[in-house]
Amino acid sequence: MSNFTESIKKYLETTFGNSIEEANERQLYQTLMVVTRDRLSALRYEYNKKLKQTDQKQAYYMSMEFLVGRTLRNNLFNLGLEEEVKDLLYEKGMDIDRIYNMEPDPGLGNGGLGRLASCYMDAWTSQDYPVTGFSILYEFGIFKQVIQNGWQQEYPDNWLEYGSYGLVYRKDEGMEIKFYGRTSETWTKTGLKINYHDYTSIIAEPYDLMISGYKTESVNVLRLWKAKANSAFNMKLFERGEYAKSMEADAIATSISKLLYPADDNDNGKALRIKQQYFFTSASLQQIVKAHFKTHGTLDNFAEKVVIHINDTHPAMCIPELMRILMDEYSYSWEEAWDITTKTFAYTNHTIMAEALEKWSVNLFEPILPRIYTIIKEINNRFCKYCYENGAAGDIETMAIIHHGMIRMANLCIVSSYNVNGVSKLHSDILIEDTFKDFNKIYPGKFNNVTNGIAHRRWIGQANPELTKYLTDLLGVNFLKDLSAIENLMKFKDDKSVIENLNRIKDIKKTQLARYIKNSTGINIDNTSIFDIQVKRLHEYKRQLLNALHIIYLFREIKFNALRPQPRTFIFGAKASSGYVMAKNIIKLICSLSDMIEADPLVRNYIKVIFIEDYRVTLAEIIIPAANISEQISQAGKEASGTGNMKFMLNGALTLGTMDGANVEIHGAVGDNNIFIFGLTTPEVNELFAKGYKPYDYYISNPEIKNTLDFMRTIDGNGTNFNNIVDYLINHDPYMCLADFKSYIDKQKEVAEIYQDKDRWGQMSLVNIAKSGIFSADRSTAEYVNNIWNIEKVK
Ligand code: 26Q
């Protein structure tokens, strides 16, 4: 008996008084979660010892979101224990998948940015780099989506009830965080001293999630902070008769780590979000500084040993917080503190959409974080002075950190970091040439690119074991360790039997998805139809609406123009942020299309529309491997990168997309013949916008558009119609669906045609799999490590 099996038995015996035979599924689940976590903790202990010995530079990844996905299978897979556990349960007549399915999917993120953070933690750990993640232990992750009569409804996601077994509570490492109040200054022998008065004190308690790596003993940690009232502090207030204040502190504490903000673009002006941001950045920074000082007895060499990465601007308060700690707690001068700070931070931008760039009003911000505000103001003053003195006075309007009573967080990050990167070539070019061009003039060389990547071990190794096994046997290499080896598949480009096998595996994955859809919606779908899939957050710029327009177009063609197309199943999955009305209307439209088609005895033989409820990491693992077509149809220039596009490609789907984000690089990798590109390019979009885009002209001059939109007015949404969307498209259409309509429809015809030729399609699919190596998160994370952070592997 291996010692892992022994640990399982021991835990069952001591915790539940049961043998494996007697244990129920609930007990087995808890046992596997705890025993796996403890195995990782033990490895972590050894890893940490090595780290202390080498005293090497470490990286800290700050992110408001980590979309971890389920952990149990991932950890067993990485530790090489999956087969052992599977067999152990199998002997007892149990199916390991049933245990896996009991684990909640920790939804501590909204979408791409959060999932990227988790893919990166996998990659750094698998490559033995010392990286610690920091975030918040949200009691409620991203809401659970329920569709009722076609409308999205949100329900709380109480993931900790079953999810807490993976966490390790580090009681002794709590931190105090101060809000509100005021400061005063006194001069002492050692210099200026800042005193805090009348503040509200909250405690941050750390909970660690162990991050395993593939076939390595390295274990990194994702530290999640939970807010708790500071009872000692509140008791003092209470004794002084300040009852209300002590209760307020209590209320603030319970609200801070209560929930993840479910907006993935912008939900500005929320005091609670400011508190969340400061809460987790302050706790993390205090911990990092404290640990450094303990080892070195000085902070002079801080930037040589520490690099802090800011995942978008959400953790930007790290910057003034480090300044505060250095000056107020360790008596550094402004100049010394600034020198250390500007060597410590690197920042990644994930969006160019103006409305998604974070801004905080000074009026809201200052009372909550008075000292932090003073520091930001001083950073701004000095920066503006620098601009005046260095010939950039004319650009202060765009670059100032505080402007018209708003604090622009991206500007704070750019000024204070030593490196700024975008997430795809196109996106980084836009940052340099457009969004932040003035900054690029005064900071040449500060901006660069790291194209996103994905944890291929999860997205093929675990999500598609059938394809993984086939390719491993065929290629005779373990591409899970190094995805670039997958390019060897190109040798089989003209091998009919290989192509046939790939097609067969795709069919298996389609059958599995069809089964899930049948079980969850009752709808039967045809396996031989094209699985045409768009799964991502719902956003106008991502243009789920364009996809819907194509479906309406097909409906009309089948019904009125005798079109008998290649059968297709259109699959959607998307959460809309709760206050985003247009997004919710689009979900309703898609669901109504689904009903309308189901009710039509002719049309339903050719097309079907499925809206899969509650799209999340766990569902993505089932959906993506089953796709024939990957819809990546954002308006050019709007999607910073996209990462779903890479997951689809790796699983052999063909991209139907615009020249946007990382689609551009996918196109470069597979070549023109193995991808379906359509639509305006970024310069064309800009040109059309500059000359004045008039969607009405497209509507009136193109009968196909006119017919489609006119028909849309007749669609019955069970008590709702879609005139509002039609009017919006004809009169505004900010993301130019109508301008790209024709080109999209034409490309879709080509898709249907080529799909008839199974060999050709299979070959295109093969090329996509073979060329996906560069989109491994191992490649992206190595670029962060080597080009930006300068850290070494733990040996
Ligand atoms: C900001 C202010 C207030 C409330 C919420 C927010 C907020 C929250 C989340 C703003 C943005 C986000 C998330 C953005 C995001 O997911 N961006 C995506 O990042 C991916 C990883 O780089 C890219 O692939 C996607 O293109 C990009 O959209």
Short mmCIF file of N, CA, C and O and ligand atoms in Angstrom, two decimals, residues 65 110-113 116 263-268 273 314 350 358 423 452 541-542 639-643, ligand 1:
data_model
loop_
_atom_site.label_atom_id
_atom_site.label_comp_id
_atom_site.label_asym_id
_atom_site.label_seq_id
_atom_site.Cartn_x
_atom_site.Cartn_y
_atom_site.Cartn_z
N GLU A 65 -8.61 38.84 -8.64
CA GLU A 65 -9.34 37.66 -9.11
C GLU A 65 -8.39 36.51 -9.41
O GLU A 65 -7.35 36.70 -10.03
N ASN A 110 -14.08 36.86 -12.46
CA ASN A 110 -15.14 37.11 -13.43
C ASN A 110 -14.96 36.36 -14.73
O ASN A 110 -15.90 35.79 -15.27
N GLY A 111 -13.75 36.41 -15.26
CA GLY A 111 -13.53 35.86 -16.60
C GLY A 111 -12.05 35.78 -16.91
O GLY A 111 -11.26 35.31 -16.09
N GLY A 112 -11.69 36.31 -18.09
CA GLY A 112 -10.35 36.14 -18.63
C GLY A 112 -9.21 36.51 -17.70
O GLY A 112 -8.27 35.73 -17.53
N LEU A 113 -9.31 37.67 -17.08
CA LEU A 113 -8.21 38.14 -16.24
C LEU A 113 -7.98 37.22 -15.05
O LEU A 113 -6.85 36.90 -14.69
N LEU A 116 -6.63 33.80 -16.25
CA LEU A 116 -5.22 33.95 -16.64
C LEU A 116 -4.32 33.83 -15.40
O LEU A 116 -3.30 33.14 -15.42
N ALA A 263 -18.86 42.58 -11.93
CA ALA A 263 -18.73 43.35 -13.17
C ALA A 263 -17.33 43.12 -13.70
O ALA A 263 -16.37 43.24 -12.96
N ASP A 264 -17.22 42.78 -14.98
CA ASP A 264 -15.89 42.52 -15.50
C ASP A 264 -15.44 43.67 -16.38
O ASP A 264 -14.50 43.54 -17.15
N ASP A 265 -16.09 44.80 -16.31
CA ASP A 265 -15.53 45.95 -16.99
C ASP A 265 -15.37 47.08 -16.00
O ASP A 265 -14.30 47.41 -15.57
N ASN A 266 -16.49 47.62 -15.56
CA ASN A 266 -16.35 48.75 -14.69
C ASN A 266 -17.58 48.93 -13.86
O ASN A 266 -18.68 48.92 -14.32
N ASP A 267 -17.33 49.12 -12.60
CA ASP A 267 -18.41 49.36 -11.68
C ASP A 267 -17.88 50.43 -10.74
O ASP A 267 -17.68 50.23 -9.56
N ASN A 268 -17.58 51.57 -11.33
CA ASN A 268 -16.89 52.61 -10.58
C ASN A 268 -17.76 53.21 -9.50
O ASN A 268 -18.97 53.13 -9.54
N ARG A 273 -15.61 48.64 -2.97
CA ARG A 273 -14.53 48.13 -3.82
C ARG A 273 -13.19 48.79 -3.45
O ARG A 273 -12.15 48.14 -3.48
N HIS A 314 -6.46 46.97 -10.53
CA HIS A 314 -7.24 46.70 -9.30
C HIS A 314 -6.38 46.66 -8.04
O HIS A 314 -6.84 47.09 -6.99
N HIS A 350 -4.94 45.08 -19.10
CA HIS A 350 -5.77 44.09 -19.79
C HIS A 350 -6.90 44.70 -20.61
O HIS A 350 -7.77 43.98 -21.08
N GLU A 358 -9.93 52.07 -14.69
CA GLU A 358 -10.41 52.43 -13.36
C GLU A 358 -10.11 53.87 -12.98
O GLU A 358 -8.98 54.35 -13.15
N VAL A 423 -1.17 42.40 -23.39
CA VAL A 423 -1.35 40.95 -23.33
C VAL A 423 -1.44 40.25 -24.69
O VAL A 423 -1.70 39.05 -24.75
N ASN A 452 -0.58 36.49 -23.87
CA ASN A 452 -1.17 35.54 -22.91
C ASN A 452 -0.93 34.09 -23.30
O ASN A 452 -0.62 33.78 -24.46
N TYR A 541 -18.99 44.40 -26.96
CA TYR A 541 -17.83 44.41 -27.85
C TYR A 541 -17.44 43.01 -28.33
O TYR A 541 -16.81 42.84 -29.37
N LYS A 542 -17.83 41.99 -27.57
CA LYS A 542 -17.53 40.60 -27.98
C LYS A 542 -18.49 40.12 -29.06
O LYS A 542 -18.29 39.08 -29.66
N GLU A 639 -10.75 43.42 -28.08
CA GLU A 639 -10.42 42.30 -27.18
C GLU A 639 -8.91 42.32 -26.96
O GLU A 639 -8.14 42.07 -27.89
N ALA A 640 -8.50 42.58 -25.73
CA ALA A 640 -7.07 42.72 -25.48
C ALA A 640 -6.31 41.50 -25.99
O ALA A 640 -5.31 41.63 -26.70
N SER A 641 -6.77 40.32 -25.63
CA SER A 641 -6.11 39.11 -26.12
C SER A 641 -7.15 38.02 -26.40
O SER A 641 -7.29 37.53 -27.50
N GLY A 642 -7.89 37.67 -25.35
CA GLY A 642 -8.69 36.45 -25.44
C GLY A 642 -7.78 35.30 -25.04
O GLY A 642 -6.56 35.32 -25.33
N THR A 643 -8.31 34.33 -24.32
CA THR A 643 -7.54 33.14 -23.99
C THR A 643 -8.37 31.89 -24.31
O THR A 643 -7.79 30.83 -24.54
C1 26Q B 1 -13.11 47.49 -12.64
C2 26Q B 1 -13.63 48.47 -11.82
C3 26Q B 1 -14.70 48.22 -11.00
C4 26Q B 1 -15.25 46.94 -11.00
C5 26Q B 1 -14.74 45.96 -11.82
C6 26Q B 1 -13.68 46.24 -12.64
C7 26Q B 1 -13.15 45.18 -13.53
C8 26Q B 1 -13.20 43.85 -13.15
C9 26Q B 1 -12.72 42.85 -13.99
C10 26Q B 1 -12.58 45.48 -14.74
C11 26Q B 1 -12.10 44.48 -15.56
C12 26Q B 1 -12.17 43.16 -15.21
C13 26Q B 1 -11.71 42.07 -16.06
C14 26Q B 1 -11.13 42.22 -17.22
C15 26Q B 1 -10.75 41.08 -18.05
O1 26Q B 1 -11.07 39.95 -17.77
N1 26Q B 1 -10.03 41.34 -19.13
C16 26Q B 1 -9.63 40.29 -20.05
O2 26Q B 1 -8.33 39.87 -19.67
C17 26Q B 1 -7.93 38.74 -20.42
C18 26Q B 1 -6.60 38.29 -19.87
O3 26Q B 1 -5.59 39.16 -20.26
C19 26Q B 1 -7.88 39.05 -21.89
O4 26Q B 1 -7.59 37.86 -22.59
C20 26Q B 1 -9.21 39.61 -22.37
O5 26Q B 1 -9.10 40.04 -23.71
C21 26Q B 1 -9.62 40.78 -21.48
O6 26Q B 1 -10.91 41.23 -21.83
#
